[in-house]
Amino acid sequence: MRKISAWLLVLILLISCVSTAFAADEGDLPIEVKPPQNVSVNWMEGNDSPTTMSFSFSMDNQMAQALAAIGQARDAGLLETMLAKYGVSDVYVNIQVDWALDDVNDPVSGWHYNKYWDGLNNTGLGKDENGRYRCSEWDIVEWGLNSLDTVQNYWIMRGASDDGWNGIPEDGTPGVKDQLRPDQYEYYDDSVHIDFTKHTAYFRVRYALTAVKETEEGVQYLNKFSEWSETASYGKDAVAYTPIKAGDIAAPEITDLHMTDKEFNDNPVVAFTLTVPDALSKMAADAAAHGGHIVIETEARVKGDTEWVGMGNADWEIKTGEMECALVTLISENHPKIAKDTPIEIRCRYRCGQVEQDDVFSEYSKVLTFETTEIGNDPQPTPPEVTVTPKPEEKKDEAKKDKCPLCGFCPQPLGLCIFIWLVIIIVILLVVFIVVKKSRKDGKERK
């Protein structure tokens, strides 16, 4: 029954979320998405490769919810049914990150997007009609989403291998050095080095959505792309990052607190809906690109208590949608067991951690209240002290030793119950009978 309810929920989510993200048109892939938002980038100061950048952006709430519903439908085995109206059997999303150095319009070091990024002749993104890559190692043409969280973070421009630096000329695959001017870099210690006090790196990102279509000619991969995001930059001409400070982050917006049918360590789990505004998405993307993070912390208490309890088993990555919180953490000396229908209160706040900065906290959300099911099913109760007494010497009882644990009376020939032996013999006889009968039949047919 619970499985059927989950499938119904998937159907509802898919219809409500996907219908707003998928708009039927005359194309083979009727999917509309907004471009990535709140793009941010920061040089990692050589902590990975000499040129590595931490690159972040935020995902549109509507798109995240639609992809979550698609994932649930896939897990429930319902995806092909739900996508049948579009003539496709599966759909997934990747990102593409383009880059430039100093001048985005420069024919060498400007934007490196070309027609191969769009996928040609069903050979894959970034490949030509012969399946050869026509992009460098710094051209990100097919990277999957890290998760369905609001903020996505990636490390890009991560040095280059020998082939990645020099390219593969016979295949038409460019090297990173082919995409830079000689005065923009130095190459030593098997690595490329760029002085970002003299140069500026620019980045943009877009979504690449691919649908799988079964045809008489075989499987086809249909691609459709979002618009490019706004441009992020790091270096000489980029705007310096300003750390987030107290008062910048608004309190979380939480609604719809309710019990779920899930359990964690034999105790109930609740859920609430978090709405992530664009201003918070931008701050979170900036923080992530600069080595920080913004997470949500959940606290709860039995109504009437003065102290709040930090909930240790709760969702903490920020995203618009349902957030879960296990209630087992409420068990304490004061509340070893919490009776059914006891009012429980929950509140949340954001915490922002930044490099070489003290943590910054938002104000608390409004307090939501619900009535719990029983809490206190400790999955690992403390065992009582046991007095150890000497074990009496067992008397040898050969008859008991030979007693069959299955039927209780047979002598267990070769260690198995006699009834098991009978079943084995019957199966063997049946197999022999079938083989002999088939052999006779085959002999008659040959005659």
XYZ file of C-alpha atoms in Angstrom:
447
model
C 0.000 0.000 0.000
C 2.847 2.364 0.885
C 4.516 1.650 -2.477
C 1.288 2.470 -4.336
C 1.025 5.748 -2.409
C 4.590 6.621 -3.364
C 3.814 5.986 -7.040
C 0.748 8.216 -6.834
C 2.871 10.941 -5.275
C 5.356 10.627 -8.118
C 2.525 11.005 -10.648
C 1.247 14.124 -8.912
C 4.724 15.640 -8.681
C 5.521 14.829 -12.282
C 2.292 16.318 -13.571
C 2.546 19.471 -11.440
C 6.278 20.102 -11.825
C 7.097 18.775 -15.250
C 4.074 20.336 -16.899
C 5.404 23.766 -15.924
C 8.932 22.992 -17.117
C 7.973 21.103 -20.298
C 6.009 23.084 -22.834
C 4.878 21.144 -25.889
C 5.960 22.667 -29.173
C 6.759 21.497 -32.659
C 10.248 20.242 -31.719
C 11.265 16.725 -30.812
C 12.312 17.788 -27.314
C 9.639 20.029 -25.763
C 11.601 21.184 -22.725
C 11.963 24.778 -21.651
C 14.423 25.760 -18.926
C 15.887 28.981 -17.679
C 19.647 29.441 -17.927
C 21.805 28.862 -14.831
C 21.694 31.781 -12.428
C 24.011 33.654 -10.053
C 27.273 32.546 -11.638
C 30.390 33.035 -9.513
C 34.045 32.026 -9.807
C 37.214 32.231 -7.746
C 40.835 31.230 -8.314
C 41.958 28.528 -5.866
C 45.422 30.084 -5.497
C 47.227 26.990 -6.729
C 45.664 24.631 -4.172
C 44.801 22.177 -6.950
C 46.578 23.034 -10.196
C 48.165 26.472 -10.797
C 45.093 27.569 -12.781
C 42.182 25.759 -11.088
C 39.039 27.817 -10.543
C 36.105 27.099 -8.226
C 32.996 27.754 -10.294
C 29.443 27.944 -8.893
C 25.944 28.760 -10.037
C 22.401 28.262 -8.787
C 19.617 26.229 -10.362
C 16.148 27.598 -10.980
C 13.711 26.290 -8.360
C 11.178 25.152 -10.948
C 13.790 23.187 -12.877
C 15.112 21.546 -9.720
C 11.617 20.409 -8.751
C 10.933 19.082 -12.263
C 14.182 17.101 -12.299
C 13.413 15.761 -8.815
C 10.036 14.540 -10.046
C 11.688 12.923 -13.079
C 14.130 11.164 -10.783
C 11.310 9.857 -8.626
C 9.448 8.613 -11.701
C 12.610 6.880 -12.932
C 13.089 5.173 -9.560
C 9.451 4.025 -9.579
C 9.683 2.659 -13.130
C 7.164 5.223 -14.425
C 9.383 7.524 -16.461
C 8.729 6.039 -19.903
C 4.983 6.192 -19.272
C 5.119 9.821 -18.228
C 7.334 10.849 -21.169
C 5.406 8.847 -23.778
C 3.367 11.925 -24.774
C 6.625 13.558 -25.869
C 7.764 10.529 -27.854
C 10.873 9.965 -25.715
C 11.808 7.349 -23.126
C 14.308 9.223 -20.961
C 15.611 12.741 -20.363
C 18.632 14.038 -18.472
C 20.582 17.250 -18.106
C 24.266 18.199 -18.313
C 26.077 21.509 -18.091
C 28.438 23.186 -20.532
C 30.984 25.752 -19.308
C 32.643 28.086 -21.808
C 35.685 30.209 -21.003
C 37.811 33.033 -22.364
C 40.906 34.949 -21.323
C 41.153 38.768 -21.417
C 38.814 39.317 -24.400
C 35.729 37.164 -24.999
C 35.701 38.163 -28.685
C 39.332 37.325 -29.385
C 39.572 34.697 -32.176
C 42.149 32.676 -30.201
C 41.492 33.191 -26.487
C 37.860 34.354 -26.668
C 34.797 32.172 -26.129
C 35.627 28.648 -27.276
C 32.111 27.419 -28.035
C 31.780 25.918 -31.518
C 29.200 23.896 -33.439
C 30.481 20.606 -31.999
C 29.254 21.587 -28.528
C 25.702 21.125 -29.869
C 26.199 17.453 -30.721
C 26.174 16.413 -34.364
C 24.785 13.354 -36.122
C 23.952 11.531 -32.902
C 27.677 11.166 -32.043
C 27.618 13.000 -28.717
C 28.312 16.478 -27.359
C 31.658 17.920 -28.394
C 32.259 15.346 -31.150
C 32.352 15.568 -34.918
C 30.575 13.262 -37.346
C 33.355 10.682 -36.869
C 33.056 10.683 -33.089
C 36.291 12.629 -32.510
C 36.437 15.307 -29.805
C 36.785 18.806 -31.221
C 37.087 20.543 -27.849
C 39.958 20.994 -25.395
C 40.249 19.772 -21.798
C 39.215 23.202 -20.552
C 36.035 23.163 -22.650
C 33.336 21.635 -20.447
C 30.791 20.171 -22.871
C 29.179 17.307 -20.924
C 29.321 17.405 -17.147
C 26.410 16.131 -15.088
C 24.738 18.005 -12.252
C 26.327 17.363 -8.872
C 22.905 17.045 -7.244
C 19.502 18.722 -7.267
C 20.584 21.221 -4.623
C 20.172 24.909 -5.366
C 23.917 25.561 -5.596
C 26.156 23.638 -8.015
C 29.939 23.860 -7.613
C 32.698 22.613 -9.943
C 36.477 22.864 -10.295
C 37.460 23.975 -13.789
C 40.658 24.927 -15.686
C 42.410 22.147 -13.757
C 45.771 22.098 -15.522
C 46.109 19.834 -18.532
C 47.526 16.448 -19.431
C 50.137 16.140 -22.167
C 47.486 15.458 -24.835
C 45.241 18.027 -23.225
C 47.890 20.726 -23.502
C 49.146 19.843 -26.962
C 45.919 18.434 -28.404
C 45.638 15.615 -30.938
C 46.163 17.339 -34.312
C 45.451 14.249 -36.401
C 41.962 14.053 -34.851
C 41.339 17.785 -34.966
C 41.273 17.937 -31.150
C 42.653 21.296 -29.988
C 45.063 21.616 -27.098
C 44.667 24.225 -24.382
C 47.773 25.976 -25.737
C 45.939 26.412 -29.058
C 43.294 28.437 -27.210
C 45.711 30.853 -25.529
C 48.072 33.504 -26.868
C 51.773 33.006 -26.011
C 51.890 36.215 -23.969
C 49.031 35.042 -21.717
C 50.775 32.164 -19.971
C 53.993 30.476 -18.947
C 54.540 26.734 -19.085
C 56.947 25.071 -16.667
C 57.002 22.165 -14.187
C 54.633 20.362 -16.579
C 51.915 22.920 -15.823
C 50.475 26.043 -17.355
C 50.670 29.196 -15.213
C 48.615 32.367 -15.681
C 49.238 35.592 -13.756
C 45.755 36.755 -12.809
C 47.063 40.124 -11.664
C 47.698 40.760 -15.376
C 44.962 38.677 -16.980
C 41.237 38.096 -16.511
C 39.383 34.819 -17.005
C 35.707 34.856 -18.050
C 33.152 32.055 -17.767
C 29.575 31.314 -18.771
C 27.430 28.193 -18.389
C 24.346 26.671 -19.974
C 22.230 23.537 -19.600
C 22.342 20.783 -22.211
C 19.191 18.672 -22.067
C 19.207 15.328 -23.825
C 16.200 13.130 -24.533
C 16.419 9.499 -25.603
C 14.139 8.547 -28.483
C 13.613 4.995 -29.746
C 13.196 4.842 -33.529
C 13.210 2.180 -36.236
C 16.725 3.319 -37.150
C 17.909 2.914 -33.561
C 18.317 5.157 -30.525
C 18.497 8.889 -31.164
C 19.716 11.514 -28.725
C 17.863 14.808 -29.046
C 19.607 17.846 -27.593
C 18.241 21.196 -26.589
C 20.119 23.978 -24.812
C 19.283 26.810 -22.466
C 20.549 30.317 -23.101
C 23.988 31.106 -21.730
C 24.156 32.469 -18.205
C 25.524 35.856 -17.311
C 29.325 36.063 -17.324
C 31.456 35.555 -14.222
C 35.083 36.626 -14.065
C 38.240 36.469 -12.007
C 41.466 38.428 -12.341
C 42.754 41.895 -13.169
C 39.475 43.410 -14.379
C 37.049 41.411 -12.191
C 35.073 42.881 -9.322
C 36.490 41.728 -5.984
C 34.360 39.425 -3.821
C 32.791 40.934 -0.709
C 32.274 38.453 2.143
C 28.741 37.939 3.434
C 28.170 39.705 6.735
C 25.650 39.607 9.565
C 22.246 40.884 8.483
C 22.732 39.954 4.813
C 20.876 36.648 5.044
C 17.109 36.645 5.558
C 15.427 34.043 7.766
C 14.399 30.764 6.091
C 10.914 30.504 4.606
C 9.439 27.180 5.780
C 5.880 25.878 5.421
C 3.791 22.699 5.397
C 5.318 20.853 8.358
C 3.966 17.281 8.426
C 4.706 13.727 9.455
C 6.032 11.356 6.792
C 5.659 7.582 6.580
C 9.454 7.225 6.864
C 11.446 6.176 9.906
C 15.049 6.693 10.989
C 16.379 4.285 13.588
C 12.795 3.150 14.278
C 11.674 6.705 15.073
C 9.489 9.095 13.048
C 10.629 11.552 10.372
C 8.946 14.886 9.635
C 9.222 17.083 6.568
C 8.674 20.717 5.706
C 8.879 22.773 2.515
C 11.771 25.212 2.122
C 11.562 28.079 -0.356
C 14.938 29.447 -1.476
C 14.684 33.045 -2.728
C 16.962 34.270 -5.513
C 18.892 36.572 -3.183
C 19.909 33.605 -1.034
C 20.771 31.534 -4.129
C 23.147 34.284 -5.261
C 24.849 34.516 -1.865
C 25.142 30.730 -1.661
C 26.718 30.523 -5.131
C 29.185 33.300 -4.285
C 30.093 31.646 -0.998
C 30.587 28.242 -2.649
C 32.867 29.646 -5.352
C 35.006 31.286 -2.683
C 35.448 28.195 -0.527
C 32.484 28.786 1.769
C 28.954 27.467 2.099
C 25.476 28.285 3.287
C 23.519 25.501 4.969
C 20.261 25.295 6.875
C 20.147 24.185 10.501
C 17.009 22.719 12.060
C 16.097 22.844 15.740
C 13.170 21.253 17.578
C 11.738 20.940 21.065
C 8.770 19.549 22.914
C 6.307 22.404 23.248
C 6.685 23.919 26.690
C 10.430 23.266 26.952
C 12.751 26.266 27.082
C 15.746 24.700 25.338
C 15.920 23.996 21.614
C 17.676 20.861 20.341
C 19.873 20.935 17.231
C 18.597 18.112 15.017
C 21.491 15.933 13.938
C 19.705 13.911 11.254
C 18.094 16.587 9.110
C 18.590 17.751 5.510
C 21.068 20.635 5.491
C 21.869 21.373 1.816
C 19.672 24.257 0.718
C 17.122 23.559 -2.003
C 13.564 24.513 -2.736
C 11.312 21.596 -1.888
C 10.771 19.050 0.844
C 13.334 18.879 3.640
C 13.310 15.947 6.064
C 14.184 15.834 9.734
C 14.455 12.705 11.886
C 13.109 13.163 15.414
C 15.333 10.625 17.162
C 17.584 13.466 18.377
C 14.795 14.653 20.693
C 15.328 11.604 22.915
C 17.137 12.720 26.067
C 17.250 12.194 29.808
C 14.331 14.594 30.179
C 12.445 12.918 27.327
C 13.403 9.238 27.122
C 10.037 8.652 25.429
C 7.684 11.173 23.865
C 4.049 10.133 23.725
C 1.921 10.144 20.597
C 0.175 13.460 19.830
C 2.707 15.445 21.851
C 3.067 18.939 20.299
C 6.537 19.436 18.791
C 7.942 22.773 17.580
C 10.472 23.246 14.771
C 12.440 26.258 13.561
C 15.357 26.796 11.153
C 18.140 29.247 10.422
C 20.873 29.617 7.810
C 24.547 29.369 8.685
C 27.188 30.805 6.364
C 30.790 29.653 6.689
C 33.527 31.552 4.840
C 37.291 31.287 4.592
C 39.019 33.252 7.377
C 35.667 34.639 8.530
C 33.470 33.941 11.545
C 30.261 32.075 10.794
C 27.308 34.283 9.932
C 23.773 33.297 10.970
C 20.382 34.416 9.745
C 17.460 35.091 12.038
C 15.316 32.075 12.870
C 12.325 31.158 10.768
C 8.841 31.241 12.169
C 8.109 28.351 14.525
C 5.999 25.528 13.096
C 4.137 23.082 15.338
C 2.882 19.539 14.757
C 1.734 16.540 16.798
C 4.150 13.657 16.683
C 3.760 9.936 16.702
C 5.514 8.177 19.554
C 9.231 8.932 19.855
C 11.527 6.819 21.980
C 12.035 3.554 20.143
C 15.737 3.469 20.933
C 17.255 1.139 18.319
C 20.289 0.488 20.523
C 19.116 0.404 24.134
C 21.764 0.246 26.819
C 21.930 -3.383 27.953
C 21.390 -4.014 31.676
C 24.287 -5.248 33.720
C 24.430 -9.017 33.710
C 25.824 -11.121 36.520
C 28.144 -13.694 35.030
C 27.732 -17.163 36.536
C 29.841 -20.194 35.701
C 28.330 -22.288 32.941
C 27.515 -25.782 34.219
C 29.323 -28.589 32.480
C 27.090 -30.084 29.844
C 26.330 -33.746 30.084
C 27.034 -35.700 26.959
C 23.859 -36.915 25.421
C 24.531 -38.742 22.169
C 20.855 -39.221 21.468
C 20.218 -35.468 21.792
C 23.262 -34.729 19.668
C 21.900 -36.851 16.838
C 18.382 -35.459 17.047
C 17.306 -33.809 13.779
C 16.378 -30.133 14.242
C 13.927 -30.320 11.305
C 11.772 -33.394 11.881
C 12.915 -34.202 15.418
C 13.465 -37.953 15.020
C 15.556 -38.947 11.969
C 19.321 -39.736 12.314
C 20.300 -37.045 9.735
C 22.181 -39.193 7.184
C 25.236 -37.255 5.908
C 24.109 -34.277 8.001
C 20.773 -33.670 6.233
C 17.228 -34.433 7.328
C 15.873 -37.601 5.683
C 12.972 -35.598 4.263
C 15.418 -33.283 2.464
C 17.057 -36.382 0.981
C 13.630 -37.562 -0.174
C 12.971 -34.235 -1.896
C 16.379 -34.376 -3.596
C 15.733 -37.939 -4.821
C 12.282 -36.986 -6.149
C 13.720 -33.997 -8.031
C 16.461 -36.182 -9.555
C 13.878 -38.778 -10.644
C 11.727 -36.074 -12.223
C 14.702 -34.676 -14.135
C 15.674 -38.188 -15.336
C 12.073 -38.895 -16.348
C 11.841 -35.635 -18.352
C 15.196 -36.233 -20.070
C 14.304 -39.837 -20.989
C 10.887 -38.815 -22.261
C 12.359 -36.051 -24.374
C 15.035 -38.385 -25.765
C 12.389 -40.924 -26.818
C 10.340 -38.211 -28.441
C 13.360 -36.894 -30.361
C 14.141 -40.474 -31.472
C 10.656 -40.988 -32.854
C 10.807 -37.694 -34.716
C 14.120 -38.643 -36.349
C 12.637 -41.989 -37.467
